PDB file of C-alpha atoms and ligand atoms in Angstrom:
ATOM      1  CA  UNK A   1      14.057 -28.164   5.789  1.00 93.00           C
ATOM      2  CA  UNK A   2      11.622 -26.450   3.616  1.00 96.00           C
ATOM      3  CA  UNK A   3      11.435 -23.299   3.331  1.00 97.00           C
ATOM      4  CA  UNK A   4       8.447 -21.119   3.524  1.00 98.00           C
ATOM      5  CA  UNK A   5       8.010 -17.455   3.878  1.00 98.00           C
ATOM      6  CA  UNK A   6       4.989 -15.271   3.930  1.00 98.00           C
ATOM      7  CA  UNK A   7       5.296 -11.577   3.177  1.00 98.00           C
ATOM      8  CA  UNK A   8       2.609 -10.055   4.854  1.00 98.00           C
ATOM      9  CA  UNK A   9       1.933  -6.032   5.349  1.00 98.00           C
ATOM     10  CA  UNK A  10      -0.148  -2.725   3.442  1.00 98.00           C
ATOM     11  CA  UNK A  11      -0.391  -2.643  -0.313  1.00 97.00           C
ATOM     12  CA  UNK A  12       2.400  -0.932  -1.224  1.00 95.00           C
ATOM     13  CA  UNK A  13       4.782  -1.899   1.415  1.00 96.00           C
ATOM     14  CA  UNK A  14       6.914  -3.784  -1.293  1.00 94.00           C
ATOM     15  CA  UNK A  15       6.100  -7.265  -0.906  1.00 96.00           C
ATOM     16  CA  UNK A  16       6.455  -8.080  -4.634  1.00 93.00           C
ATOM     17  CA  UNK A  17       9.689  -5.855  -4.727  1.00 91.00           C
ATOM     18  CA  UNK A  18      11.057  -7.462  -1.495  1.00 96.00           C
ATOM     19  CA  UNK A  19       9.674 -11.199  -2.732  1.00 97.00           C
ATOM     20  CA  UNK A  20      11.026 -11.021  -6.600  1.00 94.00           C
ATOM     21  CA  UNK A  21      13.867 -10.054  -4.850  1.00 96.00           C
ATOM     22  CA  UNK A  22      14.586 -12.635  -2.160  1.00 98.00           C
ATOM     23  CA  UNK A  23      13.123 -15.243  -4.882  1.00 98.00           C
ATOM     24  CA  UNK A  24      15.970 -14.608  -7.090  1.00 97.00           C
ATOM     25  CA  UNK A  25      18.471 -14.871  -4.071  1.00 97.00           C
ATOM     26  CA  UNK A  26      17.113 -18.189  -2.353  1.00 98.00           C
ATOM     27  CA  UNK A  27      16.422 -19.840  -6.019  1.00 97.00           C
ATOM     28  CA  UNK A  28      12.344 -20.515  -4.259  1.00 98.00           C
ATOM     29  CA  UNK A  29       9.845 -20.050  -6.715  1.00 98.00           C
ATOM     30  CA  UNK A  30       7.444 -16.387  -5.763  1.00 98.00           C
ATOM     31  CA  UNK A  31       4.044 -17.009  -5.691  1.00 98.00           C
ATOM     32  CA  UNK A  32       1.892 -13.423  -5.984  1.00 97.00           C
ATOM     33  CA  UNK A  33      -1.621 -14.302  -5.439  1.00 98.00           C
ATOM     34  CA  UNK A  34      -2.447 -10.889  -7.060  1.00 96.00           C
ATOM     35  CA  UNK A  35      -0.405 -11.554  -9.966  1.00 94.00           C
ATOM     36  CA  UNK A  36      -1.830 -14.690 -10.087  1.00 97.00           C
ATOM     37  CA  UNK A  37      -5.662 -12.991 -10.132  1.00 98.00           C
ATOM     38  CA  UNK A  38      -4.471 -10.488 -12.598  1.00 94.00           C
ATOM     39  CA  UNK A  39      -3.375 -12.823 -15.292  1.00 95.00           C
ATOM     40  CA  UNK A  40      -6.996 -14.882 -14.738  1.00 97.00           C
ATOM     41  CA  UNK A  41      -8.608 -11.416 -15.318  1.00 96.00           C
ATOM     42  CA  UNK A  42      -6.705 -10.821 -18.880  1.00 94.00           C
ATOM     43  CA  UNK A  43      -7.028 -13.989 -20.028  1.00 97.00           C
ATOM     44  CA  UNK A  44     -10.662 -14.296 -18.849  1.00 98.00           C
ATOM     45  CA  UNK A  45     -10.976 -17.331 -17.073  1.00 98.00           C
ATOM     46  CA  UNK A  46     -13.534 -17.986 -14.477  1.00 98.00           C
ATOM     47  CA  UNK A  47     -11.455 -16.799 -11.873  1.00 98.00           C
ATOM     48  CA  UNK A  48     -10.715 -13.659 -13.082  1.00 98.00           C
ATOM     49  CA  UNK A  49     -14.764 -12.698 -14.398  1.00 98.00           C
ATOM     50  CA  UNK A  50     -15.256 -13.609 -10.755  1.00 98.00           C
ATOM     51  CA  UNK A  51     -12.802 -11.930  -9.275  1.00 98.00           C
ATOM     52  CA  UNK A  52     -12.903  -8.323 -11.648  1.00 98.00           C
ATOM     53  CA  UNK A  53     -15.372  -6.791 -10.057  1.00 98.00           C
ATOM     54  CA  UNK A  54     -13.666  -7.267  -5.945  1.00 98.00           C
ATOM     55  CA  UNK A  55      -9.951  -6.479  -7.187  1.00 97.00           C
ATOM     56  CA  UNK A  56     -11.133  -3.202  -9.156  1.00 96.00           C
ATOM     57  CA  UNK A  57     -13.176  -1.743  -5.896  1.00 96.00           C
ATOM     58  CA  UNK A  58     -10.338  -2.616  -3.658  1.00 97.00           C
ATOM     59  CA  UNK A  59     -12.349  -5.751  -1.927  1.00 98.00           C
ATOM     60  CA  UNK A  60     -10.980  -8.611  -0.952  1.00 98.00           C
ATOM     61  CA  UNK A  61     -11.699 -11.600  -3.608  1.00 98.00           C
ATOM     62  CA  UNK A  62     -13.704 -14.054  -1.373  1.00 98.00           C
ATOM     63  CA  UNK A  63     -11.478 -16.966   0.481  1.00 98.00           C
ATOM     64  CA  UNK A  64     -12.895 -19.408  -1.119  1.00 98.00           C
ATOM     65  CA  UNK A  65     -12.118 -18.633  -4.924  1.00 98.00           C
ATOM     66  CA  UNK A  66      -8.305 -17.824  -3.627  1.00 98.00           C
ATOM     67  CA  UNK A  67      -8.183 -20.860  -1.169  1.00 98.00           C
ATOM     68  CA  UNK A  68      -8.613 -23.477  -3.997  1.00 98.00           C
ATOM     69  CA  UNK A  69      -6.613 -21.363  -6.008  1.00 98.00           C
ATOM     70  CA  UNK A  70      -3.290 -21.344  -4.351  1.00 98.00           C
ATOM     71  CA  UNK A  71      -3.687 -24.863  -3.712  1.00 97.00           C
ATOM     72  CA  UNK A  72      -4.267 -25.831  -6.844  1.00 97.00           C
ATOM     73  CA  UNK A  73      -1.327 -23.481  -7.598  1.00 97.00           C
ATOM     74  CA  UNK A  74       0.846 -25.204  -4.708  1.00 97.00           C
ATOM     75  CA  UNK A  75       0.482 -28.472  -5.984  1.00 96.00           C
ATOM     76  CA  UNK A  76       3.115 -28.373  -8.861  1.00 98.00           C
ATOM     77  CA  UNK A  77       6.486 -29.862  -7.863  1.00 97.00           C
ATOM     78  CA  UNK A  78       7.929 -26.825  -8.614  1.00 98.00           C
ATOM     79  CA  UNK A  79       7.214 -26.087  -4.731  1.00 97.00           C
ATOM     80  CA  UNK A  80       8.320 -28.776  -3.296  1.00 95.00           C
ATOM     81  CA  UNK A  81      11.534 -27.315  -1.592  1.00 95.00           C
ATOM     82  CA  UNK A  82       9.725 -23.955  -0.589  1.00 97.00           C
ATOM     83  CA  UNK A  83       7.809 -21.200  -1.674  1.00 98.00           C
ATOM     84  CA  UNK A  84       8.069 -17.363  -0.932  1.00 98.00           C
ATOM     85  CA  UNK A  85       4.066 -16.098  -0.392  1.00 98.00           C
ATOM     86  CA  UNK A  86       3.223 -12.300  -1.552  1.00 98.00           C
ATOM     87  CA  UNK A  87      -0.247 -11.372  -0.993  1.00 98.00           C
ATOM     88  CA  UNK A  88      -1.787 -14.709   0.214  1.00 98.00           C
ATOM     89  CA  UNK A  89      -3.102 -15.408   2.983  1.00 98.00           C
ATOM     90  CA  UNK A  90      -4.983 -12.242   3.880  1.00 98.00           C
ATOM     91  CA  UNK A  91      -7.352 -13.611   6.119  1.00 98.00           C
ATOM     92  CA  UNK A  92      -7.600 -15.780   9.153  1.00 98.00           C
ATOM     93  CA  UNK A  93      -9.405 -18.090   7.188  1.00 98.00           C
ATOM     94  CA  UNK A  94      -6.361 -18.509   4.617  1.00 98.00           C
ATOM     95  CA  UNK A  95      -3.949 -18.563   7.235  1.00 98.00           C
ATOM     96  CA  UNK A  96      -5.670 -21.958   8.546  1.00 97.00           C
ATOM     97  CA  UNK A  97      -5.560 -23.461   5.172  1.00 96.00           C
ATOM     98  CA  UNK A  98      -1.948 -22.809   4.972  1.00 97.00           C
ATOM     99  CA  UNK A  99      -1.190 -24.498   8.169  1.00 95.00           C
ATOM    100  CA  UNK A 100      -3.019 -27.514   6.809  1.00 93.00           C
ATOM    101  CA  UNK A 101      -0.406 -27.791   4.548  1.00 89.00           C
ATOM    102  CA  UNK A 102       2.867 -26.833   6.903  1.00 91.00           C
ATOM    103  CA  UNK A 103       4.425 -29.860   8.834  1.00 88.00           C
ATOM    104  CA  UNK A 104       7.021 -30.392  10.828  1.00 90.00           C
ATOM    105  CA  UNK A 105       9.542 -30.664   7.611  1.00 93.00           C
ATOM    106  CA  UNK A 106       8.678 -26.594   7.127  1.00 96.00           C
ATOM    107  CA  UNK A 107      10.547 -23.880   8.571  1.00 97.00           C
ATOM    108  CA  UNK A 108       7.854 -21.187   8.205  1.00 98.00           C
ATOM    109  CA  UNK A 109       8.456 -17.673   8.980  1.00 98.00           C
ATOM    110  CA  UNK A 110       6.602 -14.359   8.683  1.00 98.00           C
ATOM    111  CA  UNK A 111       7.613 -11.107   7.966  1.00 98.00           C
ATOM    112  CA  UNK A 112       5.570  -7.629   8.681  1.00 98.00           C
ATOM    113  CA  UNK A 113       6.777  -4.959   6.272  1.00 98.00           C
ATOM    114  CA  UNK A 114       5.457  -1.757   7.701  1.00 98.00           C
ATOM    115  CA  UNK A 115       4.615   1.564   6.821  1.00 97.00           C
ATOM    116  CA  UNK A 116       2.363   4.208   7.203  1.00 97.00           C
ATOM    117  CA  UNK A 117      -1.287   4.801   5.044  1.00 96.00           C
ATOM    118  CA  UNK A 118       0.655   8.584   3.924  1.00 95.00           C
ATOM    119  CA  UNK A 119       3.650   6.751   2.340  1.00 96.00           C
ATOM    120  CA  UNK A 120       1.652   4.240   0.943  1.00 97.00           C
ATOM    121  CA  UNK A 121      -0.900   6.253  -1.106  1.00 96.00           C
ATOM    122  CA  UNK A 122       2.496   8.243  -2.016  1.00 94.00           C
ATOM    123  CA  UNK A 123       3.961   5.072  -3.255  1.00 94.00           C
ATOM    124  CA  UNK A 124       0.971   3.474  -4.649  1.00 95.00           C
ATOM    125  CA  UNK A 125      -0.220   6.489  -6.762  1.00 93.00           C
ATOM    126  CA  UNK A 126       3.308   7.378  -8.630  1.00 94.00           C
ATOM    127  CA  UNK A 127       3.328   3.504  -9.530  1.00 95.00           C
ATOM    128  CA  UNK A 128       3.673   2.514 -13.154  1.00 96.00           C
ATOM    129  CA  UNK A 129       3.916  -0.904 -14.364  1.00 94.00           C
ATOM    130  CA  UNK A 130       5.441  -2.467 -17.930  1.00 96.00           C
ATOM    131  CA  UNK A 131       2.483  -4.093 -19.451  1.00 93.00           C
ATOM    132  CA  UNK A 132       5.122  -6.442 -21.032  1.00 93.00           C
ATOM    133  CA  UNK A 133       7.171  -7.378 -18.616  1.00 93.00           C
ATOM    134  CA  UNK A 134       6.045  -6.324 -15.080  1.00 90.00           C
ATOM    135  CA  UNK A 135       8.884  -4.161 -14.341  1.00 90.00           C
ATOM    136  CA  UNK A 136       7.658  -1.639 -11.392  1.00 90.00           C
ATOM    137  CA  UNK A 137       8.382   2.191 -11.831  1.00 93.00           C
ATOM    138  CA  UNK A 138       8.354   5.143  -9.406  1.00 93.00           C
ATOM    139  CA  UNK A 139       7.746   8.422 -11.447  1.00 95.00           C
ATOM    140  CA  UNK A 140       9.497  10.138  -8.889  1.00 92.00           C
ATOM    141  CA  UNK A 141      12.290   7.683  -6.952  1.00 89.00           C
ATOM    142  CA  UNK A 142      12.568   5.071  -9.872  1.00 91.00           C
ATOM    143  CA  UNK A 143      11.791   6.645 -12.978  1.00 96.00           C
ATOM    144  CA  UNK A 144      11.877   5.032 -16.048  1.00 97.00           C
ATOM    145  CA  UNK A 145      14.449   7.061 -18.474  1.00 98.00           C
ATOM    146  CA  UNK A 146      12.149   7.673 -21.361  1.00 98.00           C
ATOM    147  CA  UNK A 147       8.845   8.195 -19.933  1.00 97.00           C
ATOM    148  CA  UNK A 148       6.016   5.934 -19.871  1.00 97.00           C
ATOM    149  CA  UNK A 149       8.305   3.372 -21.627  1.00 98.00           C
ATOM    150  CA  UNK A 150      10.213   0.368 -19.872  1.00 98.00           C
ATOM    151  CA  UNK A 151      13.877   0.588 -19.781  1.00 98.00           C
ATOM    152  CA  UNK A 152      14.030  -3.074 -19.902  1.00 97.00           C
ATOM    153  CA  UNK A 153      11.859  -4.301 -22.893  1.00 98.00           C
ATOM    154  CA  UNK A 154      10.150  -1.369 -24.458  1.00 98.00           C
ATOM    155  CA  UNK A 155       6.640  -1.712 -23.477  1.00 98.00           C
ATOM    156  CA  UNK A 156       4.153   0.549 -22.190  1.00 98.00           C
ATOM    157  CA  UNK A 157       4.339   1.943 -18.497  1.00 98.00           C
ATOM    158  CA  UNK A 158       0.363   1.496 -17.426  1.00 97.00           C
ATOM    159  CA  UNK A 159      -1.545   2.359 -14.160  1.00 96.00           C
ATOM    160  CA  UNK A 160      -3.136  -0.352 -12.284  1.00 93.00           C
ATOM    161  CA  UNK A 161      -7.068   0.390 -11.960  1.00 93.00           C
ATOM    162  CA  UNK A 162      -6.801   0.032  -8.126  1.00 96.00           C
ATOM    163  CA  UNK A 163      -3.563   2.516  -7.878  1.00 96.00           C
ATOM    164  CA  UNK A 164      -6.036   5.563  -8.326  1.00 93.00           C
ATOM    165  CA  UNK A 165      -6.028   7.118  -5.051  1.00 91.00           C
ATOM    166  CA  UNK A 166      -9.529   6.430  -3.922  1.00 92.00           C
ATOM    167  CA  UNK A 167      -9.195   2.630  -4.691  1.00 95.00           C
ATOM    168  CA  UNK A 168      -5.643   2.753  -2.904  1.00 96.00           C
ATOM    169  CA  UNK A 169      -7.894   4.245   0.430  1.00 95.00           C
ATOM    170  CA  UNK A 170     -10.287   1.325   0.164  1.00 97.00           C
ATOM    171  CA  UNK A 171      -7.574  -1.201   0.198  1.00 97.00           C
ATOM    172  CA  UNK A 172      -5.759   0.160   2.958  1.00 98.00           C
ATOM    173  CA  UNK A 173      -9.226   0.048   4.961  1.00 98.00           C
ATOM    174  CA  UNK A 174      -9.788  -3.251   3.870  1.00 98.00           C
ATOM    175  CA  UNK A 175      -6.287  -4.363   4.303  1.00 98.00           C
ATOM    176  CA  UNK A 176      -6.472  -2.984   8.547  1.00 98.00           C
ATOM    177  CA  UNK A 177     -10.119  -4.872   9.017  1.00 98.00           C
ATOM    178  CA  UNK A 178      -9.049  -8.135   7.484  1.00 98.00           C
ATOM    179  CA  UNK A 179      -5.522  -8.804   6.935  1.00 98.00           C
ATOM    180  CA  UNK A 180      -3.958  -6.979  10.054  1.00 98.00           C
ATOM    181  CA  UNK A 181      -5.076  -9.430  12.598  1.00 98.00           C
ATOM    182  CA  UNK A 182      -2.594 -11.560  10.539  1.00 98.00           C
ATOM    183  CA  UNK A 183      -0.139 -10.018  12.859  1.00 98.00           C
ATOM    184  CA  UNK A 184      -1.383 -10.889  15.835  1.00 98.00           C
ATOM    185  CA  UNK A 185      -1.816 -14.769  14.599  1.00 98.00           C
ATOM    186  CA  UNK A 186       1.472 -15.114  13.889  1.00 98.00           C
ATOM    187  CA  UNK A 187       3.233 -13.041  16.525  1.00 98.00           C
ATOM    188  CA  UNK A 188       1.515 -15.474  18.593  1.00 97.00           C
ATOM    189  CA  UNK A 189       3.325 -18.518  16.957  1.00 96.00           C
ATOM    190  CA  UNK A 190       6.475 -16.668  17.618  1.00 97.00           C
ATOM    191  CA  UNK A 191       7.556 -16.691  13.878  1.00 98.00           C
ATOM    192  CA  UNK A 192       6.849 -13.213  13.291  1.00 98.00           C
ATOM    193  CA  UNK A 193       9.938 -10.091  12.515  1.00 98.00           C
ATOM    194  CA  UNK A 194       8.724  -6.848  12.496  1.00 98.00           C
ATOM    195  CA  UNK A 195      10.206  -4.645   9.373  1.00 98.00           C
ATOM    196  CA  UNK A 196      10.330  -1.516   8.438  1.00 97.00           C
ATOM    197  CA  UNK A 197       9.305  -1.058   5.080  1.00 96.00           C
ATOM    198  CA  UNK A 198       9.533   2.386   4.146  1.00 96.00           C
ATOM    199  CA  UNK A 199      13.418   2.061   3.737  1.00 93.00           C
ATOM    200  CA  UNK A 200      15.827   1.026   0.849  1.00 92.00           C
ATOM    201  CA  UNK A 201      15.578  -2.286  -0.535  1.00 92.00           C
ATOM    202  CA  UNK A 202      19.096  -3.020   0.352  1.00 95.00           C
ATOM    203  CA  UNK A 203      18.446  -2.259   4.190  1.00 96.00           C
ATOM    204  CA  UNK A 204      15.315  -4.643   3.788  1.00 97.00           C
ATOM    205  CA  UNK A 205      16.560  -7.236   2.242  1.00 98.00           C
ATOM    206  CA  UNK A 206      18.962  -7.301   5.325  1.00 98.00           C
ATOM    207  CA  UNK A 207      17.307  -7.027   7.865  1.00 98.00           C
ATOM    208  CA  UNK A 208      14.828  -9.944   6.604  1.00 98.00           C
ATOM    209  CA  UNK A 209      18.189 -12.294   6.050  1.00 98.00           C
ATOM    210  CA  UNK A 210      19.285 -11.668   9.794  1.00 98.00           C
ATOM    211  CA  UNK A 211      16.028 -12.701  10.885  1.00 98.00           C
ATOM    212  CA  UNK A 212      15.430 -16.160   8.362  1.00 98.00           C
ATOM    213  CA  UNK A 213      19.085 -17.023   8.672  1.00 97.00           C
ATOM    214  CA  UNK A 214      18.550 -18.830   4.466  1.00 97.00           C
TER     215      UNK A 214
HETATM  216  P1  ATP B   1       0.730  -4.420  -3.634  1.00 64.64           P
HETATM  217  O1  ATP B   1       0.897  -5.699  -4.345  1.00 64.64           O
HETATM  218  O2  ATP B   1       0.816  -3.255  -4.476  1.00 64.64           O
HETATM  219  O3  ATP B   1       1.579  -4.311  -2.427  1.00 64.64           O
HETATM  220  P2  ATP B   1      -1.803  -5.280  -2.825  1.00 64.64           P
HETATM  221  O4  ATP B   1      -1.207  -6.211  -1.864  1.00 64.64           O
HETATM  222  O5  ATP B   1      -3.036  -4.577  -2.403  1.00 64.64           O
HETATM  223  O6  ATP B   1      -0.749  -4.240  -3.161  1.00 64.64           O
HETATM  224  P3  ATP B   1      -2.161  -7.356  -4.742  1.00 64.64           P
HETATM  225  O7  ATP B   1      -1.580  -8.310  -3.771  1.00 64.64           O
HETATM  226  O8  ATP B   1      -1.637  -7.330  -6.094  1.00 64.64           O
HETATM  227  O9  ATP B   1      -2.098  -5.887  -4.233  1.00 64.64           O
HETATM  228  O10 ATP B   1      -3.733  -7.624  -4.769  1.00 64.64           O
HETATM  229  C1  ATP B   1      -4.576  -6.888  -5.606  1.00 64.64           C
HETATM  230  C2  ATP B   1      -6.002  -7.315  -5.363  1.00 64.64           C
HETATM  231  O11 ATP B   1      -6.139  -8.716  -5.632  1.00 64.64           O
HETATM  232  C3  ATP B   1      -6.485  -7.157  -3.929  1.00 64.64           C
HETATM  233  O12 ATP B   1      -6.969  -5.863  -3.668  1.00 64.64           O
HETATM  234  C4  ATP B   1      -7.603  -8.212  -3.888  1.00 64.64           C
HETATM  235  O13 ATP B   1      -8.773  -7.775  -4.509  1.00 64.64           O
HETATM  236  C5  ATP B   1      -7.031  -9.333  -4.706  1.00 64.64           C
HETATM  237  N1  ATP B   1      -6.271 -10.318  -3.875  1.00 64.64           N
HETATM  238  C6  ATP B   1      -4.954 -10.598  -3.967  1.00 64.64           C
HETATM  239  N2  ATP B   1      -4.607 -11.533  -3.081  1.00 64.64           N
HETATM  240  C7  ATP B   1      -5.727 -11.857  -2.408  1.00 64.64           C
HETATM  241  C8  ATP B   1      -6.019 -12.748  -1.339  1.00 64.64           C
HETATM  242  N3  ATP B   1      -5.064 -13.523  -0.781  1.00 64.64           N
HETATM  243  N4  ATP B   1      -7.287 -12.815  -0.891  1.00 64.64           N
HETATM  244  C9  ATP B   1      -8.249 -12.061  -1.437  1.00 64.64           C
HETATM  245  N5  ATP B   1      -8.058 -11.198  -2.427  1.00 64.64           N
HETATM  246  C10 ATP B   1      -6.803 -11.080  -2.913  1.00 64.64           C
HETATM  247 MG1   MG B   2       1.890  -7.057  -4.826  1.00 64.64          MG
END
């Protein structure tokens, strides 16, 4: 069967750690829809010039610029035996375009990594990212040895614009009004597992395995 998860949950609950992660495990490509946006806003593109001004205030980009970009995204072959989903969907509305696309040959499954709005501006506001490579940092839990470089290529450790602790609020408001009822949606199809996600990533990763059986 093919396999498709969604990581849903808070920014900062560690769905890209968590998803690089399990990607790497499983061998099924990752598909970050913020990553995604954030590579349309250095390069420029449409997307991104439309999408800069949402993504730096903590808004949601509208559905239907992300929509028809993860499905133009989903149609490379590349996804063919399953995908792992990290930020996408976030609304109701995405959540019914992915079930257009799920059929009976897709074991979908949905996990809710949880954790509270304290830890989360805590995590979010010590987090440093390579501009090279994309390596996350902690400057307190996972520091990188010489600071504010990347102990795995060098570059520069940066500051995402919507890290700042005001931006971090927004997104955590925006993230209970229009991505939270996610939850419900899918604990309703009875594919839903409940995680905690202010742990390890060891503990995580198992507890998610126990639940997918891949
Ligand atoms: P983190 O990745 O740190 O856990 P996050 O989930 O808030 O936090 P991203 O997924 O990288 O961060 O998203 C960053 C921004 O990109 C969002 O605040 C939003 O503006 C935009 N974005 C990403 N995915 C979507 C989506 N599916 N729908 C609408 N906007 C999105
Ligand atoms: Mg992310």
């Amino acid at each position: 069967m093919k396999k498709v998860l969604i990581l849903l949950g808070p920014p900062g609950a560690g769905k890209g750690t968590v998803g690089n992660a399990l990607a790497d495990e499983w061998e099924l490509p990752l598909i970050s829809s913020g990553d995604i946006l954030r590579e349309n806003l250095k390069k420029k593109t449409e997307i991104g010039n439309k999408a800069k001004q949402y993504i730096e205030s903590g808004e949601l980009v509208p559905d239907e610029i992300v929509i028809e970009m993860i499905e133009q995204e989903l149609k490379k072959t590349i996804y063919i035996n399953g995908f792992i989903l990290d930020g996408f969907p976030r609304t109701v509305n995405q959540a019914k375009m992915l079930d257009r696309i799920v059929d009976n040959s897709t074991d979908l499954k949905v996990i809710y990594l949880k954790a509270d709005d304290d830890f989360l501006v805590n995590r979010l506001s010590n987090r440093r990212i390579c501009e090279k490579c994309g390596k996350i940092y902690h400057l307190i839990n996972i520091p990188p040895i010489k600071e504010g470089i990347c102990d795995i290529c060098g570059g520069k450790l940066m500051q995402r614009v919507d890290d700042r602790e005001d931006v971090v609020r927004r997104r955590l408001t925006v993230y209970k009004e229009q991505t939270a009822p996610l939850i419900e949606y899918y604990r309703n199809q009875g594919i839903l597992s409940i995680i905690n996600g202010e742990g390890n990533l060891r503990d995580t990763l198992s507890e998610i395995k126990k639940f997918t059986k891949w």
